[in-house]
Tab-separated table of C-alpha atoms and ligand atoms in Angstrom:
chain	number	residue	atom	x	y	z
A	86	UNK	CA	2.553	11.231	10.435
A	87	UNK	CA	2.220	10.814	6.408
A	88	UNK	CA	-0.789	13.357	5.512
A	89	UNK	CA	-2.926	13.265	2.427
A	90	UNK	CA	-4.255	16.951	2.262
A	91	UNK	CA	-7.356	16.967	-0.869
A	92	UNK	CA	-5.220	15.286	-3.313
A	93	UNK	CA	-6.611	15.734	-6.819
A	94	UNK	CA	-4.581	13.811	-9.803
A	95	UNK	CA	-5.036	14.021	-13.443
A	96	UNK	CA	-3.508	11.690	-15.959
A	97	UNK	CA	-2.530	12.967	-19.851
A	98	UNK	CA	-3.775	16.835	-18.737
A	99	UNK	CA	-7.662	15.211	-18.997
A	100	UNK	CA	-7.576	11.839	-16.895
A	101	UNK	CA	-9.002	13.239	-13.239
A	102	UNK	CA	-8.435	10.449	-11.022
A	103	UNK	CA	-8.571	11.171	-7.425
A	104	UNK	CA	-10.745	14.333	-6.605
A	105	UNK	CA	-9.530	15.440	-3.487
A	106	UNK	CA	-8.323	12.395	-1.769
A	107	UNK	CA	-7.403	13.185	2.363
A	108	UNK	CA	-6.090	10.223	4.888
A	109	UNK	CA	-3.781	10.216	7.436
A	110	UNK	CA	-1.456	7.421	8.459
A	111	UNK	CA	-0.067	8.325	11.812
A	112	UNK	CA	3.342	7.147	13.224
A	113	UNK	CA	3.793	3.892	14.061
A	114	UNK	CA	0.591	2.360	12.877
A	115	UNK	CA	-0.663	0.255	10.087
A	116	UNK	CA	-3.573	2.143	8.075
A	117	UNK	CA	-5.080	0.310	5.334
A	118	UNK	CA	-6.631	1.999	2.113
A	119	UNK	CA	-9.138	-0.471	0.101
A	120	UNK	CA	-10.961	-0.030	-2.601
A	121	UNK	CA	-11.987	-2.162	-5.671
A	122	UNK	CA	-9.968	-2.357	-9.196
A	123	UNK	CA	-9.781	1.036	-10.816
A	124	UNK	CA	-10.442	3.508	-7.651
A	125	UNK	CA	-7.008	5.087	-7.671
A	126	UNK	CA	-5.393	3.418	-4.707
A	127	UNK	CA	-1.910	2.733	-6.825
A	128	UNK	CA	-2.820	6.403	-7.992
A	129	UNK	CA	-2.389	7.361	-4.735
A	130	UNK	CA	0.602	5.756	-3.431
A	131	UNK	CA	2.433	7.470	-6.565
A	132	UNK	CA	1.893	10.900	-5.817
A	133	UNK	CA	3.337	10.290	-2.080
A	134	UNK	CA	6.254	9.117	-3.557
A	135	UNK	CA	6.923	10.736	-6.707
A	136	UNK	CA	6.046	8.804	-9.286
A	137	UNK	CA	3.245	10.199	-11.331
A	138	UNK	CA	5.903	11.821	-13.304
A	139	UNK	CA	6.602	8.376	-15.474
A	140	UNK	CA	2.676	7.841	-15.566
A	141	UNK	CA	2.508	11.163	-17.157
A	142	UNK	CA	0.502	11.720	-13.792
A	143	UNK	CA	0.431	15.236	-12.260
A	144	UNK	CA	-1.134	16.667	-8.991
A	145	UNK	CA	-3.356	19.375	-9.653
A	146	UNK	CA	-4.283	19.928	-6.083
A	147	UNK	CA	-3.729	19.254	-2.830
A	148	UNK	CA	-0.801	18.809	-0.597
A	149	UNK	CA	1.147	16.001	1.331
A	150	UNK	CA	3.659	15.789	4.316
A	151	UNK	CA	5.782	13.648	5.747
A	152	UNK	CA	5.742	14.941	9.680
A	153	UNK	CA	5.910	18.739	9.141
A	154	UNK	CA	7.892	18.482	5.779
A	155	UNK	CA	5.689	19.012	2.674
A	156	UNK	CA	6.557	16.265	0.099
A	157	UNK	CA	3.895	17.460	-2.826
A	158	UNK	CA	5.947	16.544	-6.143
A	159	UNK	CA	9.753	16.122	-4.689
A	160	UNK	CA	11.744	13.760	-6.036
A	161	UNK	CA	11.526	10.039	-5.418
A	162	UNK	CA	15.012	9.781	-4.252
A	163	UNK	CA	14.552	12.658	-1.667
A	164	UNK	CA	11.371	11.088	-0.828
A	165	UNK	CA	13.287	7.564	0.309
A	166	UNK	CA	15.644	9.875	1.936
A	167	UNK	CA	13.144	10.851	4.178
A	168	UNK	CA	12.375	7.600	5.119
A	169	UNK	CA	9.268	6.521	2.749
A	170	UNK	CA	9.756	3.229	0.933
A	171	UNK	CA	6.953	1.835	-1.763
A	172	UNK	CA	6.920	-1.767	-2.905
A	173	UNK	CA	5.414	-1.738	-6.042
A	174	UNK	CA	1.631	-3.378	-7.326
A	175	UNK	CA	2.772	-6.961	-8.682
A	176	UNK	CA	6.101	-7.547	-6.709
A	177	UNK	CA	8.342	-6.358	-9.351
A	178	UNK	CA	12.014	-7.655	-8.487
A	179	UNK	CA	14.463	-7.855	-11.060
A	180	UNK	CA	14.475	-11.404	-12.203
A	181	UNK	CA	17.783	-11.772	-13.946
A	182	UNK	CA	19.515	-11.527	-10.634
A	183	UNK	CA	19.789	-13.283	-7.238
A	184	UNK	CA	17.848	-12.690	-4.400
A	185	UNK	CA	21.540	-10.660	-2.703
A	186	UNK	CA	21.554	-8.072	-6.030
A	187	UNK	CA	17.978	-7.858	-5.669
A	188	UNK	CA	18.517	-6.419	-1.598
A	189	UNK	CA	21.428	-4.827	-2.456
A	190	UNK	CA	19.709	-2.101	-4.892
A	191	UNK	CA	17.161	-1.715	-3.013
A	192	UNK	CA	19.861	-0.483	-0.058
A	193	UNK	CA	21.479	1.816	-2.440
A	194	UNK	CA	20.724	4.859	-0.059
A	195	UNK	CA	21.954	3.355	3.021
A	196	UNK	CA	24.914	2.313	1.631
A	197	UNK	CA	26.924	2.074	4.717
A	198	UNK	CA	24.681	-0.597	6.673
A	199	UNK	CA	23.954	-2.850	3.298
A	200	UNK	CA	25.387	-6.175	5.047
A	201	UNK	CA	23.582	-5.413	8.622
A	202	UNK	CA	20.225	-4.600	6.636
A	203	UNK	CA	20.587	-7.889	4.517
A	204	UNK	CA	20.814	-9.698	7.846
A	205	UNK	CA	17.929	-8.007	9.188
A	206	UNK	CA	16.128	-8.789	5.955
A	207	UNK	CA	17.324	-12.559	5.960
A	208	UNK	CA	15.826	-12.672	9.703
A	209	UNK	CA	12.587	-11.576	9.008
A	210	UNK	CA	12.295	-14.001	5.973
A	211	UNK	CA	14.379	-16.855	6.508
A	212	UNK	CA	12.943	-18.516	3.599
A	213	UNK	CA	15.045	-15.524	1.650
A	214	UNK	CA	18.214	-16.708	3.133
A	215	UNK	CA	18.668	-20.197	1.968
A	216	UNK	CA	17.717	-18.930	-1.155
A	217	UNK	CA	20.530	-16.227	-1.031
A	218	UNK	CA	22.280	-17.071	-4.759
A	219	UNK	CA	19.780	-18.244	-6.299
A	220	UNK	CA	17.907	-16.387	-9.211
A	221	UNK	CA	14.825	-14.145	-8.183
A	222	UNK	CA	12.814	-15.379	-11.275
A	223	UNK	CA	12.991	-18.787	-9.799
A	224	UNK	CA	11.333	-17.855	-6.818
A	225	UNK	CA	7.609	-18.315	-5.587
A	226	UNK	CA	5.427	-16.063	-6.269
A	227	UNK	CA	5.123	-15.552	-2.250
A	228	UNK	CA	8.701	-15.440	-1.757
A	229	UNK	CA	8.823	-13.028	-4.451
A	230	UNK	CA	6.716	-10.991	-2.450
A	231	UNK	CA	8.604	-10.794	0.640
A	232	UNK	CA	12.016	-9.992	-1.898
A	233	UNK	CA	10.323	-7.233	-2.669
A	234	UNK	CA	8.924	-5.981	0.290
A	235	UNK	CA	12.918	-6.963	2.045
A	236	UNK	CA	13.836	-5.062	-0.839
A	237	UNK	CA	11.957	-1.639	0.486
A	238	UNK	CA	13.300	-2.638	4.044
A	239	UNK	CA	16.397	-2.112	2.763
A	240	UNK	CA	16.410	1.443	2.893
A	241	UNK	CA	15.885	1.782	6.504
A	242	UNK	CA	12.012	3.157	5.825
A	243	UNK	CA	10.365	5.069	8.528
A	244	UNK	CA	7.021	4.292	6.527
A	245	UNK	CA	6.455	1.609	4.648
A	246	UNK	CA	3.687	1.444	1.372
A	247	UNK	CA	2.495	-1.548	-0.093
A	248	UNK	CA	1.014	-1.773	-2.495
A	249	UNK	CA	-1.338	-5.506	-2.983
A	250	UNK	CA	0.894	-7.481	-1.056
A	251	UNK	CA	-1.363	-10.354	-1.034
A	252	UNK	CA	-2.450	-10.291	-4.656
A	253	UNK	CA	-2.629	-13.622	-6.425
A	254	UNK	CA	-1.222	-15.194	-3.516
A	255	UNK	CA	-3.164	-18.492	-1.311
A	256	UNK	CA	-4.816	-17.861	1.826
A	257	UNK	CA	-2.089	-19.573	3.713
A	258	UNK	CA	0.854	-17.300	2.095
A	259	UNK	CA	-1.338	-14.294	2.640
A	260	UNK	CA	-1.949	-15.290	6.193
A	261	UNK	CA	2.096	-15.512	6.596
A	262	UNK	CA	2.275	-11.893	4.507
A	263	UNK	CA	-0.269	-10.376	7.422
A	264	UNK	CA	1.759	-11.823	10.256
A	265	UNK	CA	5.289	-10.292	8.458
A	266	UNK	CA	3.940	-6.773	8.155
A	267	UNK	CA	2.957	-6.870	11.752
A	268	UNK	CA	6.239	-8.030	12.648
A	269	UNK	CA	7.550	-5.208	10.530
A	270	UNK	CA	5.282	-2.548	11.819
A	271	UNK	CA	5.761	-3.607	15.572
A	272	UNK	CA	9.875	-3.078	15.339
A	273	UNK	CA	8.755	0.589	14.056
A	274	UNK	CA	8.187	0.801	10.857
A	275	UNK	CA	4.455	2.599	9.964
A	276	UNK	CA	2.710	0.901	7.722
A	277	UNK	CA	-0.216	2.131	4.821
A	278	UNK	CA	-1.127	-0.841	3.646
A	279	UNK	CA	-3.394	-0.745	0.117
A	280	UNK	CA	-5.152	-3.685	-0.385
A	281	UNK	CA	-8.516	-5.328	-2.421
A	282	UNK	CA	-8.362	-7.977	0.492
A	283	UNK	CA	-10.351	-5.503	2.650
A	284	UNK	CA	-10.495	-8.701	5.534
A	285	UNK	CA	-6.955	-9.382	5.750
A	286	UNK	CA	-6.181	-5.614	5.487
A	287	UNK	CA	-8.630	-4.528	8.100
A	288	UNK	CA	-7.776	-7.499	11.082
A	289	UNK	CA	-4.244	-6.071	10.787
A	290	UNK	CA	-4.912	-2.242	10.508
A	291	UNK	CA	-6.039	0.154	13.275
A	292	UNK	CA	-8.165	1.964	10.793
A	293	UNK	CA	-9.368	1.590	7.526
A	294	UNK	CA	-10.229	3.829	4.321
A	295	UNK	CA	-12.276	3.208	1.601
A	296	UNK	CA	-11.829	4.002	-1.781
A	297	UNK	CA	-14.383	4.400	-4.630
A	298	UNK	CA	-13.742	6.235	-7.862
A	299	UNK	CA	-11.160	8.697	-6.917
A	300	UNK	CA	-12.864	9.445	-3.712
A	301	UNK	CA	-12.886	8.612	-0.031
A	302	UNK	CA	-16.520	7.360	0.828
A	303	UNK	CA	-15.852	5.986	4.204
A	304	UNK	CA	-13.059	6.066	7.147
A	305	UNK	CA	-12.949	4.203	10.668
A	306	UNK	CA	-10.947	2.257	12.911
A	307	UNK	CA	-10.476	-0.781	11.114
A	308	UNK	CA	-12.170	-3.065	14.052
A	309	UNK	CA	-15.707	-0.961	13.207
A	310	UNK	CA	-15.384	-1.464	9.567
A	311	UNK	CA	-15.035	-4.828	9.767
A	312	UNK	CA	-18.257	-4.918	11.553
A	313	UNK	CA	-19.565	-2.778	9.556
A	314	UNK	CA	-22.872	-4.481	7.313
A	315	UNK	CA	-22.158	-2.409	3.943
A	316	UNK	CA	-18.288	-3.246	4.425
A	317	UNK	CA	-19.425	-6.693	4.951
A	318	UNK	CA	-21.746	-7.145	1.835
A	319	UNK	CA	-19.256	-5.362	-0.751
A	320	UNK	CA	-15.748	-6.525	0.471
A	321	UNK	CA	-16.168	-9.271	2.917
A	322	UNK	CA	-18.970	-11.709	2.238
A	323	UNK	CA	-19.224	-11.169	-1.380
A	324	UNK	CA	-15.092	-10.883	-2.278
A	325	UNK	CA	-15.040	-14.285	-0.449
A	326	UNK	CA	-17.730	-16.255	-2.374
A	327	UNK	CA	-16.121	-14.414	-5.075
A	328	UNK	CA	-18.931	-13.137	-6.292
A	329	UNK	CA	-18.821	-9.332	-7.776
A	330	UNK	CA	-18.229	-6.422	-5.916
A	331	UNK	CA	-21.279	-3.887	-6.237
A	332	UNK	CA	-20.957	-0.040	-5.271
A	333	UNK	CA	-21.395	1.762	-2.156
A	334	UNK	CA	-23.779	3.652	-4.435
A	335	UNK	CA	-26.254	0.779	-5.244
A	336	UNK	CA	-26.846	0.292	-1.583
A	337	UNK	CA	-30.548	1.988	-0.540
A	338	UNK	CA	-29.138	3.742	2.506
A	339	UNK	CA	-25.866	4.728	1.132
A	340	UNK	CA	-27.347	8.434	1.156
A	341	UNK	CA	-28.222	8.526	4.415
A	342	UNK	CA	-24.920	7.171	5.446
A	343	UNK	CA	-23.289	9.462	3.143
A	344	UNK	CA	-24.788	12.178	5.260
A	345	UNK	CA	-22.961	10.713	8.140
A	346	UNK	CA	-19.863	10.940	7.072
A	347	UNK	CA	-19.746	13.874	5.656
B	140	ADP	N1	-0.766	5.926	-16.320
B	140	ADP	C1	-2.069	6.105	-16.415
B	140	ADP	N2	-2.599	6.866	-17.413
B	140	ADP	C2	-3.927	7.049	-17.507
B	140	ADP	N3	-4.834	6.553	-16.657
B	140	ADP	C3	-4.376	5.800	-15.642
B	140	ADP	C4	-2.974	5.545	-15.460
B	140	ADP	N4	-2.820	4.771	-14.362
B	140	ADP	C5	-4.058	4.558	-13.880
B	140	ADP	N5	-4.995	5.175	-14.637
B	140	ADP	C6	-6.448	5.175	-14.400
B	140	ADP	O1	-6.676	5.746	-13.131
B	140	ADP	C7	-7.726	5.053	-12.441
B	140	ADP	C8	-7.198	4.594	-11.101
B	140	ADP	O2	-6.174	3.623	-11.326
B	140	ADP	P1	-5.288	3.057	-10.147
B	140	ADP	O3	-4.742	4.174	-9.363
B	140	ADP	O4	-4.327	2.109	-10.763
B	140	ADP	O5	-6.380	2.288	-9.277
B	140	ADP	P2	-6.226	1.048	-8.289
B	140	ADP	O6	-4.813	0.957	-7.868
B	140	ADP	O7	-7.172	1.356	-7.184
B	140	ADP	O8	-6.657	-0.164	-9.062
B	140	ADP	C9	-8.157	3.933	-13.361
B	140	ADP	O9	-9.310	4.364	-14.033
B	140	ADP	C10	-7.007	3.778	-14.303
B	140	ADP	O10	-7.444	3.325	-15.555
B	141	MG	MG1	-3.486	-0.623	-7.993
């Protein structure tokens, strides 16, 4: 299990952007965490894997572990040795080179099973294969996605974080990104999926979190979220008329329900 312990983050010594963030993402599941722009869901996935440090990012409070190890502030490459991989908000792949360079850094700790894992890659996204040689810049912006989400398979990840996978993509390459991290996640690979698609997120995740200003206001399996009328209104219904997001906080009852949860 990857555990989120009261995780507080501050940015530039004054910046505090998660106050005491907790989730769980046990093994072998996909666990989504949504929130709208700006409530510190990147923020989050840098601190579990090191990170902060180039944001000028530090964590204040709070603790993390990867199964009984504690992980709070090691270094990135120890934390890919221990089997966490991040693709990064915005698919960043380095366009100069071909879609082989591109898997082939990504594999750099796993040195020994590069050609296997490029294979393994190439079967998961065919689409990757037949474009082998050619330039990464030249891709799609939805095969550019999967190069960089092959690209964090290359390391042989126990968990896998990504980061807006779907994010400026159509509903029909976003539908084919949902079905390739359950593919992923059922040959073993755990899965904490961040996403502002809260409906694609939740129909693939066995439980949900959601984010608002640095904070966790609400947590469930992913099937009662979805269900869920506030969850509805703010990220479902509205997010697909496109239409603006409001706040938990504007709604009446939030109070009330805030007494629930906590
Ligand atoms: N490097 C940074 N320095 C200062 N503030 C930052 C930095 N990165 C993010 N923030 C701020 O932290 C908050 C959370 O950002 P972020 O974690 O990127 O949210 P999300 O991924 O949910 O959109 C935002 O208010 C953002 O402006
Ligand atoms: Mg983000």
């Amino acid at each position: 299990m990857l555990s989120v312990q009261n995780l507080e983050v501050v940015y530039q010594d004054v910046i505090l952007v998660l106050r005491g963030v907790s989730f769980d993402v046990p093994k072998g599941q996909i666990v989504s965490l949504l929130g709208s722009n700006g409530s510190g869901k990147t923020t989050a996935l840098r601190a579990i894997t090191g990170l902060l440090d180039t944001q000028n990012g530090d964590i204040t409070k709070g603790k993390i572990f990867i199964e009984d190890e504690e992980i709070t502030n090691a270094q990135p490459s120890k934390i890919v040795q221990l089997g966490i991989a991040q693709v990064l908000e915005g698919r960043r792949i380095f366009s100069e080179l071909t879609v082989r360079e591109n898997l082939r850094l990504g594999g750099f700790t796993a040195n020994d099973s590069i050609d296997e894992n490029i294979e393994r890659v190439f079967t998961l996204f065919p689409i990757l294969k037949d474009r082998d040689k050619n330039t990464a810049g030249y891709l799609s912006g939805g095969e550019q996605q999967m190069l960089a989400i092959g690209r964090a398979l290359m390391s042989n990840p126990k968990y896998l974080l990504l980061d807006e996978p779907s994010l400026g993509l159509a509903p029909k390459l976003v539908q084919q990104i949902s079905e390739l991290i359950l593919e992923i996640n059922s040959q073993g690979v755990t899965v904490l999926l961040v996403e502002q698609n809260a409906n694609m997120a939740l129909k693939i995740s066995s439980h949900g979190y959601i984010m608002e200003t640095g904070n966790i206001v609400m947590d469930n399996p992913s099937s009662k979220l979805l269900q869920d009328q506030d969850v509805q209104e703010f990220y479902l219904g509205l997010n697909a008329e496109g239409t603006e997001r409001k706040s938990f906080k504007d709604v009446k009852h939030y109070k009330r329900k805030k007494r629930w949860l906590s």
